[in-house]
XYZ file of C-alpha atoms in Angstrom:
724
model
C -0.631 0.201 -0.223
C 3.192 2.474 1.211
C 4.726 1.981 -2.060
C 1.954 2.608 -4.188
C 0.776 5.592 -2.733
C 4.797 6.651 -3.258
C 3.692 6.289 -6.721
C 0.598 7.988 -6.616
C 2.772 11.292 -6.191
C 3.072 14.026 -9.802
C 6.724 12.822 -10.222
C 9.197 15.090 -13.017
C 12.561 12.587 -13.066
C 13.337 9.731 -12.959
C 16.864 8.240 -12.287
C 18.314 5.831 -14.086
C 19.994 4.922 -10.770
C 19.553 5.069 -7.874
C 18.392 8.888 -6.377
C 20.257 9.486 -3.486
C 19.716 13.578 -2.944
C 17.317 12.626 0.161
C 19.401 11.232 3.204
C 16.014 9.397 4.625
C 13.181 8.385 2.721
C 9.426 9.070 3.281
C 6.119 8.669 2.077
C 4.633 11.335 -0.055
C 2.470 13.758 2.201
C -1.073 11.768 1.834
C 0.654 9.358 3.882
C 1.477 11.740 6.980
C -1.746 13.230 7.507
C -2.579 9.184 8.541
C -0.106 8.981 10.497
C 0.165 11.792 12.523
C -3.536 11.491 14.023
C -2.183 8.074 15.255
C 2.131 9.264 15.636
C 1.845 13.088 17.078
C 1.560 11.356 21.561
C 3.200 8.583 20.767
C 7.260 8.893 22.930
C 10.362 7.978 20.606
C 10.888 4.894 22.345
C 11.514 1.213 20.987
C 7.418 0.285 20.591
C 7.696 2.910 17.375
C 6.572 1.018 14.302
C 10.421 1.187 12.927
C 12.672 1.565 16.333
C 15.067 3.820 16.497
C 17.666 2.138 14.657
C 15.592 3.165 11.753
C 16.427 6.983 12.570
C 19.848 6.657 13.488
C 21.667 7.279 10.970
C 19.782 8.996 8.802
C 23.013 10.645 6.291
C 23.513 7.479 4.866
C 20.198 5.220 3.962
C 20.072 5.001 0.895
C 17.362 4.239 -1.227
C 18.113 1.717 -3.446
C 16.028 0.219 -5.528
C 15.128 -3.753 -6.314
C 15.513 -3.329 -10.322
C 16.229 -7.585 -10.952
C 12.513 -7.652 -9.789
C 11.189 -4.299 -9.045
C 9.136 -1.302 -10.560
C 11.768 1.555 -10.562
C 10.980 4.139 -8.424
C 10.817 7.347 -9.092
C 11.748 10.535 -7.310
C 8.885 12.935 -5.918
C 8.856 16.708 -6.650
C 5.815 19.234 -6.436
C 3.107 19.853 -8.972
C 4.046 22.958 -9.123
C 7.492 25.281 -8.185
C 7.436 26.705 -5.109
C 8.399 30.406 -5.088
C 10.713 33.047 -1.864
C 7.436 34.761 -2.514
C 5.234 31.912 -1.434
C 7.575 30.348 1.759
C 7.211 33.307 3.419
C 3.314 34.560 3.184
C 2.881 31.357 4.487
C 5.217 30.997 7.503
C 3.447 34.118 8.961
C -0.155 33.234 8.208
C 1.657 30.699 10.665
C 3.156 33.352 12.948
C 6.501 31.217 12.852
C 9.926 34.037 13.279
C 11.912 33.092 9.945
C 15.193 35.012 9.227
C 16.041 35.065 5.081
C 19.070 33.378 4.360
C 21.573 33.462 1.722
C 19.695 29.982 0.599
C 17.762 28.936 3.397
C 14.954 30.506 5.311
C 16.187 30.120 9.245
C 13.246 29.206 11.207
C 12.924 27.151 14.689
C 12.631 22.674 14.371
C 9.923 21.918 15.086
C 11.025 18.145 16.092
C 12.611 20.049 18.952
C 11.246 20.520 22.580
C 11.414 24.435 22.787
C 13.926 23.793 26.226
C 16.198 21.447 24.339
C 16.816 23.803 21.737
C 20.650 24.428 21.157
C 20.076 26.775 17.740
C 16.997 29.096 17.900
C 17.126 28.491 14.120
C 18.305 24.969 13.454
C 15.577 23.707 9.918
C 16.205 25.405 7.190
C 13.709 25.528 4.130
C 15.398 25.440 0.271
C 14.655 28.719 -0.930
C 14.568 26.997 -4.403
C 12.988 23.521 -3.680
C 11.147 23.648 -0.531
C 12.681 20.903 1.355
C 14.282 21.539 4.656
C 16.484 19.629 6.823
C 16.312 19.963 10.379
C 20.300 20.177 11.639
C 19.297 19.083 15.336
C 17.459 15.609 14.735
C 18.851 16.001 10.575
C 14.738 14.654 10.026
C 14.119 16.159 6.759
C 10.940 16.088 3.233
C 9.415 17.857 1.379
C 7.721 21.515 2.153
C 4.516 19.908 1.836
C 5.673 17.324 4.881
C 6.116 20.189 6.664
C 3.063 22.253 6.219
C 1.233 18.676 7.638
C 3.591 18.696 10.440
C 2.382 22.860 10.880
C -0.932 22.037 10.157
C -0.572 19.006 12.701
C 1.052 21.104 15.444
C -1.103 23.510 15.675
C -4.453 21.511 15.486
C -3.611 19.146 17.855
C -1.966 22.949 19.967
C 1.781 21.240 20.344
C 4.798 22.939 20.727
C 6.804 20.594 18.475
C 6.171 16.683 17.130
C 7.918 14.141 17.699
C 10.437 13.283 14.607
C 9.259 9.280 13.859
C 6.519 10.971 12.812
C 7.884 11.399 9.432
C 7.290 7.537 8.971
C 9.257 6.021 6.030
C 8.619 2.413 4.615
C 10.042 -0.185 5.666
C 13.319 -1.398 4.392
C 13.771 -4.810 1.988
C 15.844 -7.596 3.342
C 18.281 -5.723 -0.027
C 18.809 -2.492 1.316
C 18.392 -3.830 4.903
C 21.951 -5.998 3.697
C 23.670 -3.678 1.620
C 23.277 -1.549 4.689
C 24.314 -3.072 6.705
C 28.239 -4.466 4.435
C 28.867 -1.088 3.378
C 28.446 0.069 7.458
C 30.899 -2.670 7.960
C 33.150 -1.692 4.889
C 33.896 1.455 6.261
C 34.405 0.147 10.078
C 37.204 -2.244 7.686
C 38.861 0.256 6.399
C 39.233 2.677 8.636
C 40.050 0.395 11.404
C 42.626 -1.463 8.735
C 43.627 2.162 7.846
C 47.069 3.917 9.812
C 47.495 7.334 11.134
C 50.377 8.613 9.461
C 51.739 10.322 12.262
C 52.348 7.015 13.985
C 54.464 5.453 10.475
C 58.607 6.491 10.370
C 59.518 9.294 9.071
C 60.663 7.985 5.910
C 58.068 5.576 5.151
C 55.868 9.476 6.186
C 58.499 11.798 3.236
C 57.845 8.760 0.776
C 54.118 8.650 1.495
C 53.608 12.355 0.817
C 55.820 12.551 -2.065
C 53.849 10.088 -3.669
C 50.725 12.167 -3.736
C 52.818 15.348 -3.683
C 51.754 17.031 -0.977
C 55.720 17.463 1.194
C 54.479 20.308 2.087
C 51.582 19.652 3.771
C 52.276 19.255 7.853
C 52.038 15.952 10.122
C 50.245 17.772 12.405
C 47.463 18.943 9.405
C 47.567 15.921 8.558
C 46.368 14.850 12.314
C 44.480 17.450 12.080
C 42.639 16.406 10.041
C 42.338 12.285 10.731
C 43.945 11.331 7.575
C 45.050 8.465 7.599
C 46.918 5.449 5.040
C 45.228 2.259 3.695
C 48.581 0.259 3.286
C 46.935 -2.394 1.033
C 46.175 0.032 -1.828
C 49.072 3.042 -0.575
C 46.181 5.386 -0.590
C 44.945 8.099 1.648
C 41.904 7.763 3.967
C 39.692 10.821 4.907
C 36.634 10.106 7.058
C 33.419 11.525 7.174
C 32.065 12.505 10.604
C 28.250 13.215 10.533
C 25.969 13.582 12.583
C 24.035 14.502 16.165
C 27.443 12.034 17.447
C 29.744 12.735 14.961
C 30.138 9.045 14.012
C 32.078 7.406 11.125
C 29.271 7.585 8.733
C 31.875 7.094 5.103
C 35.682 7.271 4.230
C 37.038 8.234 0.944
C 40.164 6.406 -0.096
C 42.235 8.436 -2.554
C 44.865 7.209 -5.230
C 47.816 8.629 -6.843
C 49.812 7.960 -9.881
C 52.037 8.708 -12.359
C 52.332 9.845 -15.968
C 54.829 10.375 -18.497
C 55.080 14.288 -17.728
C 56.036 13.729 -14.425
C 52.453 15.271 -13.303
C 50.297 13.361 -10.824
C 46.549 11.992 -11.127
C 45.128 11.034 -8.935
C 41.594 8.246 -8.175
C 39.082 8.535 -6.088
C 36.938 5.535 -4.752
C 34.209 6.684 -1.699
C 31.330 4.029 1.041
C 29.102 4.611 -0.049
C 29.129 5.352 -3.268
C 29.474 8.570 -4.391
C 25.765 9.040 -5.105
C 25.494 9.020 -1.557
C 28.265 10.208 -0.075
C 27.629 14.061 0.947
C 30.976 14.631 3.366
C 31.649 18.655 3.606
C 35.633 16.933 4.625
C 36.520 19.131 7.210
C 32.991 21.013 8.742
C 33.443 19.457 12.277
C 36.055 21.952 12.300
C 34.035 24.907 11.423
C 33.409 26.654 14.977
C 29.401 27.576 15.518
C 31.339 31.746 14.903
C 32.729 31.636 11.876
C 31.995 33.808 9.214
C 34.379 32.771 7.035
C 35.337 29.600 4.564
C 37.482 29.017 1.933
C 35.353 26.428 0.112
C 37.846 23.684 -2.000
C 37.046 20.962 -4.900
C 39.254 18.671 -3.370
C 40.747 17.026 -0.002
C 43.833 17.913 -0.616
C 44.010 21.393 -1.048
C 40.459 21.465 2.242
C 44.454 20.772 3.847
C 46.853 23.420 1.715
C 44.393 26.094 2.570
C 43.979 25.477 6.702
C 47.365 25.181 7.090
C 48.069 28.566 4.615
C 46.209 30.657 6.585
C 43.805 29.152 9.610
C 40.643 30.012 7.860
C 37.633 27.580 7.332
C 38.120 25.889 4.985
C 35.661 22.069 3.668
C 36.016 20.065 0.004
C 32.887 18.805 -2.566
C 32.289 15.748 -1.745
C 32.412 15.096 -5.719
C 34.542 17.848 -6.637
C 33.661 20.382 -8.752
C 31.068 17.714 -10.989
C 28.428 18.900 -8.214
C 27.050 20.887 -5.128
C 24.031 18.694 -4.001
C 21.485 20.734 -2.826
C 21.118 19.213 0.733
C 24.426 20.413 1.503
C 23.695 24.565 2.121
C 22.213 24.371 5.355
C 25.908 23.350 6.512
C 26.861 26.679 4.126
C 24.362 29.379 6.357
C 27.098 30.065 8.958
C 28.605 32.372 6.340
C 28.657 35.227 5.685
C 31.470 35.357 2.381
C 32.378 32.029 1.064
C 35.044 31.569 -1.278
C 35.503 29.727 -4.285
C 38.318 28.492 -4.918
C 37.983 25.398 -6.621
C 40.716 24.485 -9.423
C 42.764 25.687 -11.991
C 41.685 24.661 -14.640
C 38.367 26.090 -17.297
C 35.724 23.315 -16.320
C 36.668 25.164 -11.766
C 35.905 28.687 -13.440
C 33.184 27.682 -14.742
C 32.008 25.806 -11.535
C 32.510 28.325 -9.545
C 30.120 30.829 -11.237
C 27.311 28.196 -11.281
C 27.775 26.339 -7.759
C 27.611 30.606 -6.791
C 24.774 30.651 -7.995
C 23.434 28.206 -5.341
C 25.471 30.163 -2.347
C 23.653 33.312 -3.302
C 25.585 35.876 -4.837
C 25.634 38.582 -2.965
C 28.352 36.285 -0.628
C 30.856 34.485 -2.896
C 33.748 35.706 -4.475
C 35.871 33.638 -6.578
C 39.762 32.891 -7.487
C 40.600 33.288 -11.263
C 42.724 29.993 -12.525
C 45.603 31.306 -13.967
C 49.491 30.768 -13.882
C 49.662 32.914 -11.109
C 46.452 31.352 -9.074
C 47.063 26.951 -9.494
C 45.406 25.233 -7.295
C 45.834 25.307 -2.925
C 48.210 22.400 -3.025
C 50.334 23.185 -6.174
C 50.718 26.714 -5.024
C 51.354 26.008 -1.351
C 54.595 23.633 -2.783
C 55.155 26.800 -4.582
C 55.298 28.833 -2.073
C 52.092 31.642 -3.010
C 50.891 34.419 -1.109
C 47.498 32.543 -0.141
C 46.409 35.807 1.891
C 46.863 37.587 -1.380
C 45.008 35.195 -4.252
C 41.730 35.069 -1.550
C 41.763 38.806 -1.277
C 42.491 39.648 -5.077
C 38.948 36.933 -5.938
C 36.707 38.675 -7.602
C 33.124 39.027 -6.410
C 30.432 36.777 -7.870
C 27.446 39.513 -7.552
C 27.387 40.116 -11.809
C 26.966 43.799 -13.391
C 24.982 44.820 -16.410
C 27.943 46.720 -17.909
C 31.634 45.272 -18.011
C 35.001 47.549 -19.337
C 37.363 45.531 -21.173
C 39.682 45.293 -18.478
C 37.166 43.086 -16.416
C 37.429 40.551 -19.807
C 40.974 40.338 -20.111
C 41.159 37.120 -17.617
C 38.772 35.459 -19.199
C 39.553 36.180 -22.961
C 43.431 35.189 -22.352
C 42.176 32.010 -19.796
C 40.824 30.942 -23.185
C 43.217 31.737 -25.064
C 45.548 29.694 -23.686
C 43.637 27.035 -22.983
C 41.814 26.517 -26.345
C 41.387 22.313 -25.364
C 39.553 23.015 -22.956
C 37.334 25.751 -23.929
C 36.179 23.582 -26.473
C 34.308 21.403 -24.830
C 34.215 18.036 -23.841
C 35.127 15.806 -26.544
C 33.527 12.168 -28.168
C 34.910 8.928 -28.240
C 32.853 7.512 -30.752
C 32.298 10.208 -33.270
C 35.611 11.666 -33.861
C 34.876 14.133 -37.009
C 32.178 15.551 -34.894
C 34.787 16.857 -33.125
C 36.967 17.326 -35.798
C 34.331 20.066 -36.862
C 32.200 20.224 -33.468
C 35.711 20.607 -31.588
C 33.539 19.508 -28.262
C 30.632 19.901 -26.391
C 30.053 22.735 -24.066
C 27.487 24.347 -21.753
C 25.154 27.180 -22.402
C 25.067 25.789 -26.556
C 21.298 25.188 -27.925
C 22.204 22.513 -30.814
C 19.144 21.993 -33.014
C 19.327 18.248 -34.614
C 17.102 17.237 -37.308
C 16.238 14.481 -40.083
C 13.279 12.867 -42.116
C 11.245 10.662 -39.990
C 12.098 7.114 -39.808
C 15.945 7.415 -40.289
C 17.507 6.923 -36.472
C 17.365 10.436 -34.748
C 15.826 8.489 -31.734
C 19.408 5.170 -31.927
C 21.776 8.442 -32.440
C 21.291 11.439 -30.537
C 20.282 8.826 -27.254
C 24.214 7.611 -28.202
C 25.592 11.091 -28.625
C 23.921 11.835 -25.339
C 25.480 8.632 -24.026
C 28.788 8.928 -24.752
C 29.362 12.090 -23.151
C 27.114 10.866 -20.231
C 29.597 8.185 -19.788
C 32.678 10.897 -19.689
C 30.969 12.579 -16.555
C 28.236 14.899 -18.414
C 25.242 14.751 -15.968
C 22.593 14.506 -18.625
C 18.919 14.834 -18.602
C 16.912 12.987 -20.979
C 12.954 14.214 -21.934
C 11.719 11.794 -24.515
C 8.025 12.317 -24.930
C 7.560 10.293 -28.268
C 9.034 6.850 -27.064
C 8.460 6.132 -22.854
C 11.479 5.681 -21.119
C 11.974 1.794 -20.785
C 12.241 1.953 -24.384
C 14.912 4.450 -24.204
C 16.404 3.484 -21.924
C 16.480 -0.070 -23.577
C 18.163 1.428 -26.563
C 20.803 2.814 -23.996
C 21.836 0.147 -22.470
C 22.348 -1.904 -26.121
C 24.320 0.847 -26.822
C 26.276 1.109 -23.463
C 27.155 -3.109 -24.039
C 27.891 -2.395 -26.958
C 25.201 -5.543 -28.106
C 22.610 -7.489 -28.243
C 21.174 -8.263 -24.049
C 18.282 -9.807 -25.914
C 20.631 -13.646 -26.410
C 23.316 -12.675 -23.562
C 20.573 -12.446 -21.337
C 23.296 -13.746 -18.868
C 24.986 -10.367 -19.078
C 21.483 -8.068 -18.204
C 23.199 -7.498 -14.184
C 26.769 -7.281 -14.832
C 25.874 -3.743 -17.847
C 22.870 -3.042 -15.797
C 25.246 -2.243 -12.302
C 27.754 0.072 -13.903
C 24.262 1.725 -16.797
C 23.392 2.761 -12.983
C 26.043 4.121 -12.349
C 26.136 6.791 -15.173
C 24.716 10.104 -14.097
C 21.581 9.943 -16.541
C 17.927 10.664 -15.449
C 14.734 10.429 -17.547
C 11.510 13.455 -17.449
C 8.121 11.561 -16.472
C 6.512 12.869 -19.878
C 5.638 11.177 -22.700
C 3.405 13.233 -25.843
C 2.035 16.641 -25.535
C 2.976 18.253 -22.620
C 2.972 21.966 -21.594
C 6.105 24.392 -21.983
C 6.179 25.760 -18.757
C 6.092 22.542 -17.015
C 9.554 21.109 -18.831
C 11.004 24.138 -17.395
C 10.462 24.423 -14.200
C 11.323 20.734 -14.183
C 15.247 20.811 -16.039
C 15.189 24.162 -13.794
C 15.012 21.568 -10.719
C 16.776 19.053 -12.520
C 19.758 21.501 -12.745
C 19.525 22.869 -9.017
C 19.162 19.124 -7.650
C 21.969 17.404 -10.080
C 24.024 20.010 -11.210
C 22.546 18.745 -15.326
C 24.872 19.699 -18.075
C 22.709 18.813 -21.283
C 19.331 18.148 -21.472
C 17.804 16.297 -24.550
C 14.540 17.810 -25.911
C 12.713 15.111 -28.025
C 10.968 16.852 -29.660
C 10.328 20.373 -30.166
C 6.698 19.368 -31.477
C 4.750 17.389 -28.380
C 5.211 20.488 -27.187
C 3.263 23.347 -29.650
C -0.062 20.792 -29.198
C -0.461 22.255 -25.185
C -0.767 25.800 -25.739
C -3.501 28.491 -27.197
C -4.520 26.965 -30.282
C -6.097 29.935 -31.512
C -2.642 31.926 -31.561
C -0.025 30.937 -34.379
C 1.964 27.492 -34.614
C 4.154 29.468 -36.114
C 4.593 31.887 -32.839
C 3.886 29.480 -30.447
C 7.725 26.802 -31.885
C 9.547 30.481 -31.820
C 8.314 31.833 -28.516
C 9.233 27.596 -27.101
C 12.187 27.772 -28.726
C 13.253 31.348 -27.182
C 13.009 30.219 -23.736
C 14.923 26.937 -24.632
C 17.055 29.597 -25.561
C 17.137 30.920 -22.613
C 17.255 28.728 -20.926
C 20.469 26.921 -21.850
C 21.626 30.890 -22.046
C 20.777 31.114 -17.844
C 21.882 27.556 -16.488
C 25.030 26.745 -18.469
C 23.429 23.863 -19.753
C 23.655 22.508 -23.291
C 20.504 21.953 -24.500
C 19.900 19.718 -27.467
C 16.568 19.889 -29.540
C 15.179 17.132 -31.645
C 12.618 19.496 -34.798
C 10.637 17.396 -37.239
C 11.901 18.579 -40.888
C 9.025 19.655 -43.205
C 8.558 17.412 -46.352
C 10.619 16.548 -49.196
C 10.378 14.789 -51.841
C 12.830 11.299 -50.906
C 15.628 11.969 -53.276
C 16.321 15.483 -52.802
C 18.350 16.556 -48.992
C 17.833 18.276 -46.435
C 18.781 21.511 -45.629
C 18.963 24.224 -42.349
C 16.316 25.613 -44.325
C 13.954 22.627 -44.011
C 13.726 22.429 -40.261
C 10.317 22.314 -38.839
C 8.829 26.444 -38.884
C 10.028 29.958 -39.135
C 14.099 30.783 -39.366
C 14.177 31.181 -35.632
C 15.172 27.781 -34.325
C 18.292 28.017 -37.283
C 18.774 31.848 -35.760
C 18.997 30.923 -32.468
C 20.876 27.877 -31.884
C 24.535 27.828 -32.205
C 24.876 24.188 -33.517
C 22.708 23.503 -36.653
C 22.878 19.123 -37.378
C 21.126 17.020 -40.115
C 21.313 13.355 -40.066
C 20.815 12.835 -44.225
C 19.750 9.503 -45.255
C 18.948 8.875 -48.926
C 16.062 6.571 -48.660
C 16.521 5.565 -52.731
C 19.514 3.374 -51.789
C 20.573 0.852 -49.659
C 23.903 -0.243 -49.794
C 26.177 1.365 -46.651
C 26.730 4.347 -45.651
C 22.761 5.801 -47.437
C 23.184 7.893 -43.916
C 25.426 10.593 -43.313
C 25.588 13.475 -40.752
C 25.904 17.534 -42.021
C 26.690 19.955 -39.464
C 25.343 23.021 -41.376
C 25.796 25.682 -38.634
C 28.377 25.480 -36.035
C 28.994 29.409 -34.119
C 31.853 28.101 -31.872
C 34.264 28.575 -35.123
C 32.282 28.602 -38.225
C 33.345 25.060 -39.560
C 30.855 23.398 -40.912
C 30.417 19.575 -42.846
C 29.114 16.145 -43.650
C 30.521 12.599 -42.950
C 28.962 9.415 -43.804
C 27.273 6.506 -40.847
C 27.256 3.042 -41.292
C 24.294 1.844 -38.864
C 25.358 -1.498 -36.312
C 21.615 -2.794 -35.899
C 23.651 -5.858 -33.882
C 24.026 -2.556 -30.920
C 22.389 -0.302 -32.174
C 24.705 2.122 -32.351
C 26.464 4.628 -35.368
C 29.901 4.120 -36.442
C 31.896 6.331 -39.322
C 33.097 3.645 -42.204
C 36.701 2.464 -42.627
C 38.312 4.511 -44.594
C 38.139 3.917 -48.886
C 35.012 2.675 -48.506
C 32.931 6.567 -48.972
C 34.762 9.197 -49.242
C 34.819 12.432 -46.858
C 33.085 15.982 -48.016
C 33.521 19.086 -46.894
C 31.230 21.649 -47.106
C 32.050 25.665 -46.817
C 30.101 27.814 -44.898
C 27.810 29.459 -47.343
C 27.361 34.057 -47.337
C 23.971 34.069 -46.880
C 23.701 36.770 -49.658
C 25.487 33.936 -52.026
C 22.498 33.317 -54.499
C 22.106 36.558 -55.331
C 26.240 37.082 -56.094
C 26.072 34.008 -58.085
C 23.309 35.247 -61.066
C 25.105 38.349 -60.334
C 28.004 36.705 -61.592
C 25.969 34.573 -64.180
C 24.878 37.532 -65.734
C 28.862 39.542 -66.087
C 29.813 36.146 -68.016
C 26.690 36.811 -70.033
C 28.069 40.404 -70.639
C 30.805 39.619 -71.810
C 30.397 36.952 -74.054
C 28.110 39.553 -75.667
C 30.484 41.863 -75.976
C 33.771 39.284 -77.174
C 30.837 38.385 -80.605
C 30.200 41.796 -80.851
C 34.653 42.875 -81.773
C 35.094 39.622 -83.064
C 32.210 40.604 -86.150
C 33.968 43.878 -86.365
C 36.869 43.109 -86.613
C 37.175 40.362 -89.197
C 36.206 41.054 -92.976
C 33.358 39.492 -95.249
C 34.917 37.636 -97.754
C 34.849 39.807 -101.804
C 34.568 38.264 -104.753
C 37.564 38.516 -107.287
C 36.911 39.135 -110.907
C 39.178 37.296 -113.725
C 40.456 40.229 -115.888
C 39.526 40.615 -119.354
C 40.676 39.153 -122.192
C 40.783 40.705 -126.035
C 38.602 39.056 -128.078
C 35.480 39.709 -124.856
C 36.234 43.332 -124.683
C 36.318 43.420 -128.543
C 33.023 42.012 -127.967
C 31.924 44.708 -125.660
């Protein structure tokens, strides 16, 4: 019954991997209403439905779906997004005092008795999603759950509620075993690891040299509790959390040298990364500290703390994601300096994360030659105080000068490969033309009906997702089960129907990808879709959204409005979203009906010219329907705003794996299409007319200069003269 209630709620996203942005499972609001009346006056004792053990560890609870045996889990979101004004109005209507923070509202906790509250404002409400978290009890839930609790308190005239009011459904046996196995693994690794201060000094120096942290002192390593796991020669960073500051997890970091004498780091976390919420260094932060340096790596946090003495914490997943559930722990700081790394990706992540944290309190350390990552800055003896003081404010201005843009321009010139974006692994010819996949761009993709648009674009997105690009799929044409089956086949590069015994192996690997699906199907309203996309960008730091396809959103708009005007409005909305959210949007649009023997052009895209005008990239999947030989499909890039290169290359469809690949060299000849100016047709006509005029002039000159042939008369004889 509980599961049916959970699945009945309105959902907007479906994740391939188990969603773990919540620490604890909850029932929908309707279930809370059914339970609160029975549990309101029940003391938190061992006789509760699930017992005290269920709530002793909120942060490590996993929401694991039994994919092999059970239906997919869904993540529940509000039907309509909550606004800041609505939250304020509701709190005022209930006479609840609140503090307007940077990214959250702070209110007194309703799950702690007034006499036992350590902090007057310890319950945090996210301004964007309405999700709440009580730092005293670690109870969390949705905005609807909080409203239900406040309504019950008011009706029953209670000062507080037991945390056990928000009950989740019981764990399955498989879930319990997984959670217990992870906890045992955490304890085994931690107990087997050795503090660096207990090792001989020569061995400690060898470890420091291996990880390039020779300038980090033993005292700093001991202060942060860093240990060494000898079996894998890995540094162990602990995760302490909860009211009892117990061990919740560990991160193991191993180092490997490259041919260029640089060190690459490999990370592994227990529990898995998508349920690992450790702000490393947070237990060392004092309650009165107002400034913090946010880094993207644990070693950087060690360097900042040692060099400056300032509080410093490291994000659990580096620059790839800032989970919103961690925002309440950063609310106490009035100044946040983001020093996430030394490359373009770190700089882009800093700008995105500052929006979540609140622009007015954030400052960003711009990457550069004199501002490397903190651990390298410590090794080079850089002045940390000067670097932090010279960080630039994150708050944007309407007008900027070249002086403010100068470093950005220099950064793009120096880091051309990183600026070009993420490279494809399976489509090298696409790298040659587009140079890479970049954030903040709009790509329009079209092709004939039945040519394999969805199959092709799913492989293109899968290629990027396998490289860590957080991806959100909006498939309105085919359902998510079928789409996931196609992508899993492409991921495994084989037909799993013929190798069903390998399904679990490939499904486990596929589940680790940062891939999410919208649960929409059929015609949808553009506002609902955009709200869901914005929600996903906030929660999961989505970098790539695929909309398949545009026509399914046009049917929900006002029928009295011209369909081309509706399409222009939708395309403009996606363009604005891509720019403001720094997220790449790929929009699939059906073409107009063309003859089978004619290739599609940019003008073949359905609707007005706004689609091609607003797009940064235009891709066309060409298909010669009257040809059956291999290579009848090709991909043509007709617009590339990044550097102007356009071109076309052939594709072979491999049916056994549902993938596309470039044909063998020599089998098909690569064609390159040069970029054409907009007035090419006019210029071509003028040139042809001029050529004709030149020909006529030449013909007239020849006629004038050539003499007419004359008749040559013979001289008359004497007889002929006499006769005359």
